[in-house]
Every structure is written in C-alpha cells, then in structure tokens.
Amino acid sequence: MSNRRDFIKTLGLSSAGLMMGLSASSKPTVIHLNGAGPSALALEINPFIVIEPNGKIILINPRPDMGQGSTQAVPSLLAEELEVRLDQVTIWQSDGKGKYGDQTSGGSSSVRALWKPIRQAGAAAREMLVKAAAQRWSVPESECYAKEAKVFHRPSGKSLTYGEVADEASKFEVPKNPALKEAKDFKIVGKYAPRLDVPARVTGKAVFGIDVEVPGMVYAVMIHNPHIFGKVVSIDDTEALKIKGVQKVLKCERPMPHRTAEAVAIIADNYWAALSAKKVVKVHWDNGTVPHTLTTDAYFKKCAEAATKEGLKGEESGDFAAAFAGAAKKLEALYETPFLAHAPMEPENAIAHVKEDGTAEVWAPIQGPDWALRDLAGYLKIKPEQIKINVALLGGAFGRKAYHDFLLEACFLSKEVKKPVKLVWTREDDITQGPYRPGMMARMQGGVDEKGNIVAYHHHPIGESIQFQVFKAPNDKPDDWICGELSQKEQKYTIPAFKVSFTHVDTEIPIVWWRSVYASNFGFSQEGFLDELIHSAGKDPLKARLEMITDERFKKVLETLGEKAKWGEKLPAGHGKGIAVFKSFGSISACCITVAKHGAGVKVEKVVSVIDCGHYVNPDNVKAQTEGNIVMGITAAVKKGVTFTHGQADHTNFHQYHVMRFNEMPAVEIHIVESGAEPGGVGEPGLPPIAPALANAVFAATGKRIRKLPFDLNTLA
C-alpha cells in the first residue's frame, strides 16, 4: 500500500514518462519524468519536479552547473510551461542515481537533451493542476488558467495555489500529449533575463566545491611526480612532520582511465600546514619506467611520419585519388595543434569519506555525478547504492572535472586515514599532470580545376584518440567522433571528391575532452586549408564558401556574417580580415576577425561572431558563452600550449602557461540567427572557427600562412 501511495500514477509521455505521486504522509506531490525503457536513454534525462503543499516547486537539476548556466536554463524550461516565475523554482542537484538518467554536463547537451522532456513535464503538471482546481470549484476547465503557481477562475477571480490542489491533481491520469506552447507565446524561453545565480557568485555567497567543509575532515595536498608515471622509491618526511598540524605523509595512487600513477600525500589539520609540508618532503623517484611517448617532440614526430601514409578511411564520396591526380592545381599541407591544459579557475578538489561500514560519501565539483558514481563503485568495489554524492558548483571545468582521478585519490586517502579527507590540487598539479586536450596533426590535400572549382578535398587527422585512451575503444577502425564531425554531412561543403581518414598515434600523455573537443583542433585545419584552396583558385573566401554550400542554415549564417562584419568594405593598408565556419554540437558558428599590422606582428582588432543554435533559452547566456569561446579560442591560437621534454611538463603555472589578458581583448560583436530549429549547443560551438579565422586574417594582412598553433602575434614579419 505504501508503494502505491508513493507512486500512484505512471503513464507514457512521448519516449519518457510523467509520474505524479504522493509521499507516505499524503502531502508532497512528486512529478517525475522517468524513462520508459531503453529507448528513453536517448533523452539523456530523468529529472524530478517536486511541488510541496506550501506551493514550493523544486527541480532536481540533472546537469551540474560549471558556469554554462544550467541552473538558469533548466528551470526556465520548466517555468515556461508550468506557468511560474523563474524565482519560484528551487534547484536541487541530482546525485548520480540511475533514476535521474544522464547527468553529465558536457558536449553542450543540457538544453538540447532537456528541451522537450522538461517542457512536457511542466505542461502536463499544469494541465492536471488546472483540472483539479476546476473540479474543486465545479466549473469548466476552459474557464480556468494558470499563472505564477496559481490556478485562476476567470469569471469569479477565485484562485488556488498549486500546493493547495497538488494532492488532488496527482490522482488524475497524466495527459499523454500535453499542449506545449508555440515559440511565439514564450514568456521566459528565448527572452533576456538576468541570471539569478550571479549575485551569489559575485558576492562570494555561492558555495563551490573548494568552499565545502564537513565535520571531522582533514586536508590533503599531493606531491605528484613531474614525470607523471615515475615510481616512488622512498619518502623522507622528517622535516614535514615537525610542522604543526601535519599528521601523516604517505604513498598513494592516482587512478586514471589508461593507467595508475604513484604519488605522495600530506595529511594535515589545515590546508596551510599541508601545503607548507609539501615544500620540505623529499621524495626519491624512479623515472626509468617513464614511457618515451611522454615527450611532445617524439609524439609529433610520430604524427608527421604517419602523415606520409594512408589512414583508416572514415568517409569518401567520389574518387579522391582520381580527382586529386587530375586537378589543375594541387595543394598539400600539414596542420598542427598543441596539447592544452584546461586550467579552470577552481582547481581540482574533493572531499571523500570512505566509512568503515562499507559506505562512502563524497562532496565535489564534478561534471557528471552519474559517471562519478560508476567510477567510485568500481574503484571502491561497493554497490552504487552504498555511495552518496553531493555535487557542488564548479568554478570552471571545460571537460576536466569529468575525469575523476582527483576524486579517486581522495577516496584512497580517506580509506587509509579513516576520516573525511579534503583534497585540493595546486595550480602546478593542474597544469603539469593533465589530462590535456590532445595535440593533433592533420594532413590536408586538395585540388582545384581549370575553372577555379575545388574538386578534391582530403582531411586526414592524426594523433591520440580520447575514444582509444580513455574508453579503450578498438584502434583498428577510424575514430567515429573525429571522422563524423568532419564529414560532408556535417560540414555541408559540396566538393565532388570528399574524403576523411584517420590515423591513431598513441601517447601516455593523459588526454580528455577540452572545450569543443576535437572541433578545436580540426576546425583550424579544415577552415585554414579551405582558405588556402580558395586563394589558389583566386576567389573571395566568403563567396567561395557560399558557392560550395547549399544548406540554407549554413548559408544564412555566412550571409549574416558577411553583412555584420562588412565583409566587402575596403580596408586600410596593413589590415586583413579572415573568416571561418564550423558546425559542432548541433550548432553552426562562423566568425570574422580583423587584424592590423602592429610593429613586427599584428594586433587583433575585432571579432564578429554569428551563431545559429536553433531555439535557445536566454540570448544573454548565448552571447556570454560565445564571448568565453572567443577568449579561449584566441588564447589557444596565440599562447603557448603544453609541451613535455624528457617526460616532464615545461610549464608549471600561469607565469609560463599564459591566458589572454584584459588588455588583449579585442572588440567583439555577437549575432544570433533566429532559425527556429531544434536546440543546438551553446557552450562550445563558438570556439572552433576562432583560430582559423585569425590565421586567415593574418594571411590577408601579411601574406604569411599559419599552419601550426600556437603562433606569436608579435613576430609575423
């Protein structure tokens, strides 16, 4: 009977289900959007909506907020259809349990995955609440409407709060096809609204992972081997143990997907004591086991060798070899992009408490509580239901905090010291240990006929694969992620002979997703090389792209870019403009960058970015994310990447691993194309066109072609 009272109503809703249930006390009403079977996995969500008797509405957000704005976007979708104000929705973060489905923030997927299901849940709940109020008043439903968490009766003006009718509403059958609003009727979605979480973040009231404290915890600071995979031979902690507050120095492990590294940890009463002890602990390392592939020069040399050979074919339309051989003009080039650190402002940190009763609890800023639950259960060899995950706000991540080495380190230490352990990585740990965006190469080939048409194109990416290193995918077939994103189906260039292939070159340098993933590598080679082909054909870069693309959305983005960037205007001497367009994560983004000669180099003067992300929640957030992409895109193009020499990172902190400064920021314009298409991503698509547009602008201004990143803006003469 209690189970029946907990979950009274279950009914299919599209490919997911909407459930309204009562607690054992018959008070709170839960609206649960739950998977109806394996087919529901495609939706990537299982959020809970709770309406309490007092009218309080709680949304359990399945996507952690790492700065992309999920704590604003997801409740906006609910509030729109449920007819409540945004400030009437309280957010709770999901905890990784399977009932919430996919809970990983990444791949610019939050709004894309939640766009329809969350709105369906809100709309169904609204219809049921209106029906309950109408029956209470014995009036037709058509005379009632919902507004700001109340149901109103038009003729009489009477009203009831959602909380007052939630109990009755839960007894109705859930509407199979609740009426969703048309875009023209949206009051919240697609409209500007200030982010309600900003004041707390600005004033310091927001609680990020690094701010969390739990009773009885101790602090841990790591000593990681600069060579990453060297072995611990001995530890001299004599001086460290003299520091007040230092409890223990011990050998520990850093589990990574492809192998486990050895490390040393200092346990102390407070962070300062642990950090002070780190400076005086002497560790003798055996680095004889460090693999030779932990050197970037050796890695890129292997990539260059692989470029002389045929790769695994990912896609081919037409006969590339024949078209290339018969082309009037042939062009070949190697493009290269470096390894990059994520360097989020909040470094990796976690609190773990592995208890003697066999259970565990963690508090951490992680991108995916579901993935964390999987990794923790596997590492600790306990059942998922024995683990409780508390997800804090993330002070940046860009892919790094979905890689749980730091979380597992904290678990190892807690298990050893039998206390809650708060582990905090230093900036040096973050930059020298990885994981990184993989450094990649691309062999490019293309041909132009006598009429100036590009008739042959071959994109051959080469390097380490996240699928292979992190997920152990077989390496005897092309990387589907890379080849798929570069496909003609995605990028829409109508070139008669179009080919994509792939060669895997392994390395022990740890890698993982970085903002926009491989699109940040291969948007550069695609759009840079196409510019080379267009130049050899004697055509205008914008007009030539429009000639090769028939897709209307792509054309609209490029046409808008040409208009907003004033592409046809005559530039002063020493100035140049470059453009690029790339589709990633369901969105099309293009940009135009203007540079001017400045001494021996050039200065970036202006960036005009255009994005078609389909339906979106908040235009201000679209622009904010695109601005962030511009900053990271320019930084990735002109600031030093991560390099390893003799197995050791050459950069340790921001004094060597530079990011763009305020005084280097150019003027920026961002324009959104209103296509009304299905929602695409926003957090990442604005980045891939930046580096190639900048390189193409440099060529336009100086005649120097950029094929290797990073390059120095100050030395281009």
XYZ file of C-alpha atoms in Angstrom:
717
model
C 0.000 0.000 0.000
C 2.802 2.432 0.852
C 4.415 1.855 -2.543
C 1.112 2.647 -4.200
C 0.825 5.837 -2.223
C 4.413 6.784 -3.091
C 3.927 6.294 -6.831
C 0.272 6.467 -7.771
C 0.342 7.444 -11.402
C 2.630 6.199 -14.156
C 1.915 6.761 -17.825
C 3.911 7.032 -21.058
C 4.779 10.526 -22.245
C 6.482 10.619 -25.646
C 9.529 8.407 -25.133
C 9.650 9.186 -21.429
C 7.087 9.025 -18.635
C 5.480 11.584 -16.351
C 4.718 10.378 -12.843
C 2.860 12.187 -10.095
C 2.954 10.528 -6.705
C 2.259 11.045 -3.026
C 4.534 10.586 -0.094
C 3.523 8.187 2.660
C 2.071 11.166 4.538
C -0.128 12.052 1.524
C 1.365 15.556 1.477
C 4.128 16.381 -1.009
C 3.382 15.673 -4.646
C 6.177 14.479 -6.873
C 6.147 14.869 -10.612
C 8.703 12.510 -12.052
C 9.826 12.403 -15.654
C 11.112 8.863 -15.868
C 12.490 6.670 -18.630
C 10.011 4.210 -20.096
C 12.712 1.737 -21.092
C 15.975 1.659 -23.007
C 14.556 3.892 -25.744
C 14.307 6.733 -23.241
C 18.076 6.814 -22.849
C 18.275 8.956 -25.955
C 16.649 11.745 -23.970
C 19.611 11.750 -21.560
C 17.441 12.878 -18.611
C 15.267 11.740 -15.710
C 14.635 14.887 -13.636
C 12.277 15.135 -10.653
C 9.922 18.001 -10.060
C 8.517 18.330 -6.531
C 5.525 20.505 -5.624
C 5.112 20.859 -1.875
C 1.801 21.663 -0.123
C 3.039 25.192 0.542
C 3.402 25.689 -3.207
C 7.186 25.440 -3.256
C 8.430 23.998 -6.550
C 11.680 22.043 -6.544
C 13.505 20.978 -9.676
C 16.187 18.350 -9.300
C 18.614 19.541 -11.961
C 20.332 16.625 -13.702
C 23.127 18.751 -15.186
C 25.760 20.275 -12.844
C 26.496 23.945 -13.375
C 30.118 24.632 -14.287
C 29.457 28.164 -15.489
C 27.374 27.261 -18.543
C 24.172 28.302 -16.779
C 22.242 25.060 -16.309
C 20.822 26.377 -13.027
C 19.115 29.096 -15.076
C 18.350 27.278 -18.332
C 16.771 24.096 -16.978
C 14.312 25.781 -14.576
C 13.449 28.246 -17.351
C 12.159 25.360 -19.469
C 10.041 24.143 -16.561
C 8.803 27.583 -15.530
C 7.702 28.402 -19.078
C 5.244 25.515 -19.347
C 4.298 25.268 -15.680
C 3.371 28.960 -15.679
C 5.526 30.017 -12.770
C 8.124 32.716 -12.369
C 11.744 31.652 -12.535
C 12.327 32.808 -8.972
C 9.575 30.417 -7.817
C 11.658 27.374 -8.745
C 14.176 25.966 -6.265
C 17.079 23.950 -7.644
C 18.440 20.759 -6.142
C 21.282 18.957 -7.858
C 20.937 15.282 -8.782
C 23.178 12.776 -7.029
C 24.136 10.302 -9.728
C 21.448 7.715 -9.064
C 20.171 5.946 -12.164
C 16.606 7.234 -11.809
C 17.833 10.642 -12.984
C 19.334 9.282 -16.204
C 22.261 11.011 -17.916
C 23.610 13.664 -15.557
C 26.849 14.740 -17.206
C 27.364 18.343 -18.240
C 29.366 18.129 -21.437
C 29.036 18.154 -25.192
C 26.877 21.283 -24.950
C 23.983 18.942 -24.290
C 21.970 20.311 -21.364
C 19.333 22.332 -23.206
C 19.426 20.035 -26.244
C 18.592 16.992 -24.132
C 16.108 18.658 -21.797
C 14.329 20.954 -24.268
C 11.243 18.820 -24.852
C 11.016 16.459 -21.839
C 11.228 19.178 -19.168
C 8.647 21.270 -21.010
C 6.384 18.215 -21.369
C 6.637 17.592 -17.636
C 5.737 21.196 -16.847
C 2.866 21.292 -19.331
C 1.370 18.007 -18.106
C 1.573 19.148 -14.496
C -0.069 22.466 -15.376
C -2.992 20.723 -17.101
C -3.516 18.411 -14.134
C -3.388 21.266 -11.630
C -5.899 23.298 -13.655
C -8.209 20.279 -13.856
C -8.015 19.772 -10.089
C -8.921 23.399 -9.398
C -11.813 23.294 -11.882
C -13.268 20.242 -10.183
C -12.847 21.824 -6.750
C -14.895 24.796 -7.981
C -17.261 22.688 -10.131
C -16.550 24.862 -13.156
C -15.383 24.048 -16.720
C -11.626 23.794 -17.201
C -11.946 26.236 -20.087
C -12.807 28.955 -17.559
C -9.557 28.396 -15.650
C -5.967 29.342 -16.344
C -2.597 29.064 -14.608
C -0.307 31.921 -13.704
C 2.590 32.289 -11.258
C 1.969 28.995 -9.450
C -1.747 29.577 -9.054
C -4.878 28.495 -10.878
C -7.410 31.272 -11.511
C -11.123 31.165 -12.390
C -11.749 33.913 -14.937
C -15.408 34.719 -14.213
C -15.117 34.863 -10.411
C -11.460 35.787 -9.931
C -11.035 32.972 -7.416
C -7.611 31.349 -7.165
C -5.865 28.355 -5.611
C -2.146 27.793 -5.244
C -0.527 24.792 -6.878
C 0.215 23.422 -3.439
C -3.455 23.536 -2.484
C -4.531 21.357 -5.419
C -1.422 19.208 -5.896
C -2.825 16.324 -3.870
C -5.996 16.164 -5.981
C -4.059 16.641 -9.226
C -1.915 13.612 -8.503
C -4.977 11.355 -8.731
C -5.631 12.185 -12.391
C -4.326 10.283 -15.346
C -1.327 12.029 -16.810
C -2.054 13.699 -20.179
C -0.490 11.710 -22.987
C 0.099 14.755 -25.172
C 0.106 17.922 -23.061
C -0.163 21.075 -25.108
C 3.216 22.772 -25.411
C 3.450 26.468 -26.100
C 4.407 27.732 -29.505
C 7.586 29.791 -29.569
C 5.598 32.979 -30.235
C 3.876 32.538 -26.862
C 7.031 32.097 -24.795
C 7.354 34.483 -21.868
C 10.661 33.209 -20.474
C 12.341 30.978 -23.042
C 14.164 32.928 -25.722
C 13.883 36.156 -23.735
C 16.543 38.098 -21.913
C 16.513 37.514 -18.171
C 19.206 38.269 -15.620
C 20.811 35.122 -14.250
C 19.520 34.724 -10.721
C 22.689 32.926 -9.597
C 25.061 35.764 -10.492
C 24.679 37.898 -7.326
C 25.642 34.985 -5.076
C 28.663 34.189 -7.236
C 29.812 37.795 -7.348
C 29.389 38.411 -3.618
C 31.015 35.143 -2.581
C 27.863 33.602 -1.126
C 27.780 30.788 -3.670
C 29.284 27.550 -2.386
C 31.721 25.956 -4.813
C 33.398 22.629 -4.273
C 36.513 24.221 -2.854
C 34.374 26.022 -0.217
C 32.781 22.892 1.230
C 33.691 21.701 4.715
C 32.395 18.693 6.658
C 32.826 17.836 10.348
C 35.968 15.930 11.280
C 37.701 16.349 7.938
C 41.430 16.626 7.389
C 43.238 18.236 4.477
C 45.377 16.582 1.850
C 47.909 18.036 -0.563
C 49.536 15.930 -3.249
C 53.093 15.533 -4.429
C 52.796 14.304 -7.983
C 55.799 13.188 -9.978
C 56.686 15.819 -12.610
C 57.195 12.842 -14.946
C 53.663 11.628 -14.053
C 54.365 7.885 -14.206
C 57.602 7.582 -12.217
C 57.670 5.233 -9.219
C 58.103 6.196 -5.563
C 61.349 4.742 -4.199
C 61.487 6.446 -0.794
C 59.939 9.298 1.206
C 61.776 11.480 3.732
C 59.129 13.243 5.836
C 61.381 14.239 8.757
C 61.049 18.000 8.313
C 57.401 17.827 7.286
C 56.329 16.126 10.499
C 57.861 18.988 12.501
C 55.277 21.393 11.090
C 52.367 21.963 13.437
C 49.191 20.329 12.160
C 50.837 17.802 9.861
C 49.539 14.330 10.703
C 50.949 11.973 8.143
C 52.839 11.597 4.879
C 52.011 8.533 2.826
C 52.382 6.966 -0.577
C 49.137 6.876 -2.558
C 47.848 6.331 -6.066
C 46.282 8.401 -8.810
C 43.957 6.175 -10.844
C 43.475 7.272 -14.477
C 41.495 5.501 -17.178
C 44.550 4.273 -19.077
C 46.919 3.593 -16.167
C 47.562 4.383 -12.498
C 50.311 6.716 -11.292
C 52.051 6.740 -7.919
C 52.027 9.854 -5.759
C 52.662 11.081 -2.222
C 50.104 12.818 0.014
C 50.462 15.049 3.067
C 47.594 14.834 5.580
C 47.180 17.795 7.940
C 44.738 19.624 10.184
C 44.605 22.546 7.757
C 45.493 23.339 4.180
C 48.347 25.717 5.005
C 50.156 23.117 7.080
C 49.775 20.532 4.322
C 50.992 22.969 1.680
C 53.956 24.019 3.827
C 54.909 20.394 4.366
C 54.836 19.747 0.636
C 57.826 22.066 0.248
C 60.052 20.065 2.605
C 59.068 16.459 1.903
C 61.809 14.723 -0.069
C 60.671 12.053 -2.490
C 63.092 9.822 -4.365
C 61.524 8.857 -7.682
C 62.462 6.143 -10.152
C 61.736 7.668 -13.542
C 63.306 4.872 -15.525
C 59.855 3.491 -16.222
C 58.518 6.723 -17.749
C 57.449 5.926 -21.342
C 59.213 7.680 -24.212
C 55.832 8.790 -25.543
C 55.663 11.246 -22.638
C 57.602 13.729 -24.808
C 55.770 16.005 -27.212
C 58.594 16.193 -29.768
C 58.635 12.404 -30.088
C 54.847 12.316 -30.321
C 54.606 14.906 -33.085
C 57.474 13.223 -34.939
C 55.396 10.016 -34.975
C 52.406 12.021 -36.202
C 54.467 13.513 -39.030
C 55.668 10.045 -40.034
C 52.072 8.791 -40.032
C 51.109 11.682 -42.308
C 53.151 10.137 -45.114
C 50.985 7.014 -45.045
C 47.380 6.203 -45.772
C 44.998 6.338 -42.818
C 41.890 4.361 -41.965
C 39.091 5.562 -44.216
C 36.272 7.280 -42.381
C 34.315 8.614 -45.338
C 34.714 9.099 -49.069
C 32.327 10.433 -51.696
C 33.643 10.408 -55.239
C 37.109 9.142 -56.161
C 39.536 11.398 -54.317
C 42.707 9.868 -55.764
C 41.494 10.328 -59.333
C 40.148 13.834 -58.752
C 43.336 14.913 -56.990
C 45.544 13.461 -59.708
C 43.561 15.244 -62.401
C 43.360 18.633 -60.676
C 44.904 21.651 -62.407
C 46.279 22.865 -59.080
C 47.228 20.578 -56.216
C 47.848 21.644 -52.667
C 49.117 19.689 -49.659
C 49.828 20.891 -46.125
C 50.351 19.719 -42.551
C 48.409 21.483 -39.811
C 49.310 21.116 -36.137
C 47.601 22.000 -32.849
C 49.206 21.640 -29.384
C 48.266 19.928 -26.154
C 46.337 22.336 -23.905
C 45.574 22.417 -20.188
C 42.026 23.162 -19.038
C 43.210 25.427 -16.205
C 39.799 26.081 -14.608
C 39.959 28.876 -12.038
C 38.884 26.438 -9.330
C 41.490 23.653 -9.350
C 40.536 20.028 -8.804
C 39.270 19.292 -5.286
C 37.090 16.795 -3.486
C 36.043 15.641 -0.036
C 35.705 11.904 0.386
C 34.599 9.876 3.391
C 35.002 6.145 2.945
C 33.398 4.739 6.076
C 34.157 1.553 7.955
C 30.585 0.323 7.478
C 31.292 -0.076 3.771
C 29.530 3.087 2.603
C 31.029 6.249 1.155
C 30.044 9.873 0.756
C 31.723 12.499 -1.398
C 31.369 16.239 -1.880
C 32.927 17.505 -5.091
C 32.633 19.834 -8.086
C 32.164 17.205 -10.778
C 30.616 17.419 -14.228
C 28.792 14.105 -14.044
C 27.506 12.583 -10.803
C 26.336 9.501 -12.722
C 29.806 8.879 -14.143
C 31.326 9.604 -10.744
C 29.008 7.060 -9.125
C 30.078 4.467 -11.687
C 33.781 5.204 -11.164
C 33.522 5.279 -7.374
C 31.615 1.998 -7.184
C 34.153 0.325 -9.436
C 37.156 1.710 -7.593
C 35.887 1.076 -4.056
C 34.305 -2.241 -5.080
C 30.990 -1.416 -3.425
C 27.450 -1.077 -4.745
C 26.238 2.265 -6.143
C 23.500 2.405 -3.524
C 26.216 2.456 -0.841
C 27.537 5.763 -2.182
C 26.155 9.255 -1.665
C 27.313 12.029 -3.985
C 26.917 15.725 -3.190
C 27.639 17.910 -6.209
C 28.807 21.457 -5.590
C 29.000 24.326 -8.052
C 32.006 24.079 -10.336
C 34.363 27.031 -10.688
C 35.067 26.133 -14.300
C 35.837 22.733 -15.790
C 35.855 22.705 -19.630
C 35.884 18.895 -19.551
C 38.493 18.414 -16.816
C 36.126 17.645 -13.966
C 34.521 14.729 -15.752
C 37.878 12.941 -15.333
C 37.813 11.604 -11.783
C 41.426 10.936 -10.856
C 41.325 13.584 -8.114
C 38.089 12.161 -6.711
C 39.533 8.643 -6.535
C 42.714 9.987 -4.918
C 40.579 11.486 -2.159
C 38.812 8.131 -1.692
C 42.123 6.290 -1.448
C 43.322 8.691 1.248
C 40.080 8.585 3.231
C 40.198 4.817 3.246
C 43.783 4.941 4.533
C 43.298 7.530 7.303
C 39.697 6.516 8.136
C 38.458 10.117 8.117
C 36.837 12.535 5.684
C 39.653 13.937 3.548
C 39.527 17.230 1.685
C 41.954 17.034 -1.222
C 42.951 20.218 -3.036
C 45.196 20.194 -6.090
C 47.517 23.152 -6.629
C 47.712 25.030 -9.908
C 51.010 23.252 -10.548
C 49.277 19.887 -10.167
C 46.593 21.005 -12.578
C 48.929 22.178 -15.338
C 51.735 19.607 -15.052
C 49.658 16.469 -14.558
C 46.892 16.764 -17.125
C 44.755 15.417 -18.615
C 45.005 17.724 -21.612
C 43.399 18.478 -24.918
C 45.288 16.163 -27.251
C 47.849 17.696 -29.563
C 46.938 16.693 -33.123
C 48.127 16.891 -36.691
C 46.165 16.930 -39.923
C 47.409 16.092 -43.389
C 45.434 18.165 -45.856
C 45.180 17.604 -49.602
C 43.085 19.416 -52.163
C 42.737 20.099 -55.843
C 41.311 22.921 -57.953
C 40.222 22.581 -61.602
C 40.845 24.995 -64.514
C 37.673 26.960 -63.716
C 38.693 27.605 -60.117
C 36.408 24.992 -58.556
C 37.583 22.899 -55.629
C 37.138 19.349 -56.911
C 39.122 17.264 -54.400
C 39.472 17.524 -50.632
C 41.052 15.153 -48.102
C 41.177 15.752 -44.340
C 43.419 13.250 -42.560
C 43.506 13.845 -38.748
C 46.376 12.150 -36.918
C 47.031 11.684 -33.214
C 45.837 10.269 -29.922
C 42.179 9.383 -29.547
C 40.062 10.003 -26.458
C 37.944 7.028 -27.503
C 41.026 4.809 -27.502
C 42.934 6.107 -24.450
C 40.054 6.874 -22.096
C 37.379 4.433 -23.246
C 39.563 1.575 -24.560
C 37.837 1.552 -27.941
C 39.484 -0.686 -30.557
C 42.036 1.223 -32.617
C 41.709 -0.820 -35.788
C 38.932 1.397 -37.101
C 38.634 5.166 -37.583
C 37.644 7.360 -34.670
C 33.941 7.847 -35.346
C 33.768 11.006 -33.273
C 36.507 12.775 -35.239
C 35.552 11.496 -38.679
C 31.844 12.057 -38.093
C 32.299 15.678 -37.111
C 34.430 16.337 -40.199
C 32.037 14.565 -42.538
C 30.396 16.161 -45.546
C 27.055 15.512 -43.899
C 28.042 17.780 -41.007
C 30.131 20.474 -42.699
C 27.999 20.703 -45.894
C 30.725 21.552 -48.421
C 29.632 20.170 -51.801
C 33.042 19.123 -53.091
C 32.807 16.324 -55.709
C 35.604 14.175 -54.260
C 35.475 14.466 -50.470
C 37.454 12.204 -48.154
C 38.104 11.900 -44.410
C 40.540 9.379 -42.930
C 42.193 8.870 -39.552
C 45.457 7.580 -38.081
C 45.857 6.780 -34.404
C 49.192 7.733 -32.813
C 49.304 6.814 -29.147
C 50.901 8.656 -26.249
C 50.996 8.230 -22.479
C 50.349 11.952 -22.027
C 46.900 11.903 -20.370
C 44.161 13.386 -22.546
C 40.472 14.109 -22.257
C 37.829 16.473 -23.627
C 38.678 20.180 -23.790
C 36.149 22.849 -24.667
C 34.687 21.855 -28.080
C 36.881 18.718 -28.045
C 38.360 17.830 -31.454
C 36.448 20.621 -33.181
C 39.012 22.975 -31.624
C 41.791 21.048 -33.379
C 40.219 20.319 -36.732
C 38.145 23.429 -37.259
C 41.585 25.036 -37.631
C 42.839 22.620 -40.279
C 39.544 22.473 -42.193
C 38.923 26.190 -42.462
C 42.577 27.154 -42.780
C 43.203 24.737 -45.635
C 39.954 25.616 -47.411
C 41.138 29.211 -47.339
C 44.360 28.076 -48.992
C 42.424 26.277 -51.715
C 40.125 29.249 -52.228
C 43.115 31.584 -52.523
C 44.779 29.287 -55.080
C 41.514 29.394 -57.058
C 41.614 33.191 -56.998
C 38.242 33.532 -55.297
C 36.782 35.527 -52.423
C 36.759 33.485 -49.167
C 33.126 34.296 -48.331
C 31.700 33.984 -51.837
C 33.568 30.741 -52.456
C 32.174 29.176 -49.298
C 28.662 30.252 -50.242
C 29.140 28.685 -53.674
C 30.150 25.360 -52.098
C 27.315 25.254 -49.552
C 23.663 24.681 -50.427
C 22.396 24.140 -46.868
C 20.139 27.084 -46.017
C 21.134 27.356 -42.365
C 24.838 27.435 -43.225
C 24.194 29.998 -45.957
C 22.193 32.221 -43.608
C 24.974 32.160 -41.017
C 27.596 33.090 -43.618
C 25.410 35.764 -45.209
C 24.709 37.271 -41.793
C 28.425 37.224 -41.028
C 29.212 38.997 -44.294
C 26.641 41.684 -43.525
C 27.538 42.228 -39.865
C 31.291 42.125 -40.440
C 31.029 44.405 -43.506
C 32.994 41.846 -45.456
C 33.072 43.780 -48.727
C 34.373 47.049 -47.295
C 37.775 48.343 -48.382
C 40.295 48.020 -45.559
C 43.147 50.395 -44.742
C 46.639 49.285 -45.686
C 48.081 46.701 -43.338
C 44.679 45.365 -42.285
C 43.205 41.972 -43.036
C 40.024 40.027 -42.418
C 39.627 36.283 -42.142
C 36.542 34.108 -41.839
C 35.725 30.548 -40.829
C 32.587 28.481 -40.253
C 32.176 25.177 -38.441
C 29.306 23.050 -37.206
C 29.638 21.300 -33.863
C 27.269 20.090 -31.152
C 24.245 20.779 -33.319
C 25.024 24.467 -33.889
C 26.582 26.405 -36.751
C 29.056 29.104 -35.815
C 31.033 31.467 -38.015
C 33.298 34.380 -37.270
C 35.211 37.154 -38.961
C 38.362 38.512 -37.358
C 40.027 41.771 -38.292
C 43.737 42.282 -37.637
C 46.105 45.171 -38.308
C 49.869 45.193 -38.701
C 51.476 46.288 -35.476
C 55.260 46.540 -35.375
C 56.710 43.203 -36.409
C 53.397 41.476 -35.884
C 49.669 42.110 -35.892
C 47.028 43.168 -33.396
C 43.586 41.586 -33.208
C 41.176 44.488 -33.555
C 37.725 42.958 -33.812
C 35.836 39.675 -33.719
C 32.356 39.336 -35.208
C 30.731 36.019 -34.347
C 27.462 34.623 -35.692
C 25.760 31.543 -34.281
C 22.685 29.555 -35.248
C 21.945 27.369 -32.234
C 18.264 26.871 -33.064
C 15.918 27.541 -30.173
C 17.708 28.857 -27.092
C 16.726 29.806 -23.558
C 18.427 33.138 -22.887
C 20.126 35.262 -25.561
C 22.371 36.853 -22.958
C 23.739 33.452 -21.998
C 24.290 32.554 -25.667
C 26.374 35.694 -26.033
C 28.222 35.139 -22.753
C 29.194 31.613 -23.759
C 30.299 32.817 -27.181
C 32.419 35.531 -25.587
C 34.086 32.870 -23.456
C 34.708 30.812 -26.577
C 36.342 33.782 -28.266
C 38.705 34.282 -25.323
C 39.649 30.598 -25.176
C 39.883 30.345 -28.956
C 42.307 33.248 -29.291
C 44.287 32.028 -26.276
C 44.596 28.576 -27.822
C 45.825 30.115 -31.070
C 48.480 32.514 -29.781
C 49.532 31.429 -26.272
C 51.926 28.595 -25.525
C 50.486 25.112 -25.412
C 51.617 22.320 -23.096
C 54.883 20.652 -24.040
C 56.789 17.794 -22.437
C 60.573 17.477 -22.551
C 62.240 14.309 -21.270
C 58.901 13.254 -19.830
C 58.280 16.431 -17.830
C 55.899 19.339 -18.469
C 57.704 22.531 -19.436
C 55.032 24.754 -17.865
C 54.037 24.783 -14.216
C 51.780 27.794 -13.616
C 50.261 30.851 -15.244
C 53.637 32.603 -15.431
C 54.510 30.080 -18.169
C 51.119 28.827 -19.321
C 49.566 32.112 -20.382
C 45.948 33.068 -20.889
C 44.677 36.138 -22.675
C 44.635 39.287 -20.559
C 42.040 42.057 -20.388
C 44.203 44.469 -22.372
C 44.492 41.935 -25.198
C 40.751 41.538 -25.663
C 39.531 42.864 -28.998
C 36.174 44.478 -29.701
C 33.516 41.785 -30.003
C 30.138 41.567 -31.715
C 27.910 38.509 -31.394
C 24.825 37.914 -33.510
C 22.264 35.120 -33.132
C 20.477 33.765 -36.196
C 16.835 33.063 -35.362
C 16.312 29.836 -37.305
C 13.678 28.228 -35.063
C 15.492 24.898 -35.483
C 15.852 22.263 -32.787
C 18.130 23.471 -29.985
C 21.845 23.087 -30.562
C 24.720 23.572 -28.154
C 25.991 26.940 -26.972
C 28.853 26.283 -24.541
C 31.321 25.098 -27.203
C 30.360 25.778 -30.857
C 31.638 29.358 -30.868
C 35.241 28.226 -30.358
C 36.244 26.148 -33.434
C 36.061 28.992 -36.010
C 38.233 31.368 -33.961
C 41.749 30.044 -34.661
C 41.246 29.538 -38.412
C 39.562 32.930 -38.842
C 42.505 34.536 -37.038
C 45.060 32.651 -39.129
C 43.199 33.578 -42.310
C 43.145 37.235 -41.233
C 46.900 37.130 -40.619
C 47.382 35.816 -44.142
C 45.171 38.558 -45.568
C 47.183 41.233 -43.763
C 50.712 39.857 -44.105
C 50.734 37.112 -46.728
C 52.025 34.670 -44.096
C 50.122 31.375 -43.919
C 49.720 29.894 -40.418
C 49.566 26.100 -40.246
C 50.898 25.455 -36.756
C 49.490 26.614 -33.434
C 50.343 28.458 -31.354
C 51.908 31.367 -33.225
C 53.252 34.653 -31.906
C 51.202 37.676 -32.903
C 54.237 39.889 -32.315
C 56.656 38.160 -34.698
C 54.973 37.724 -38.058
C 57.211 39.889 -40.207
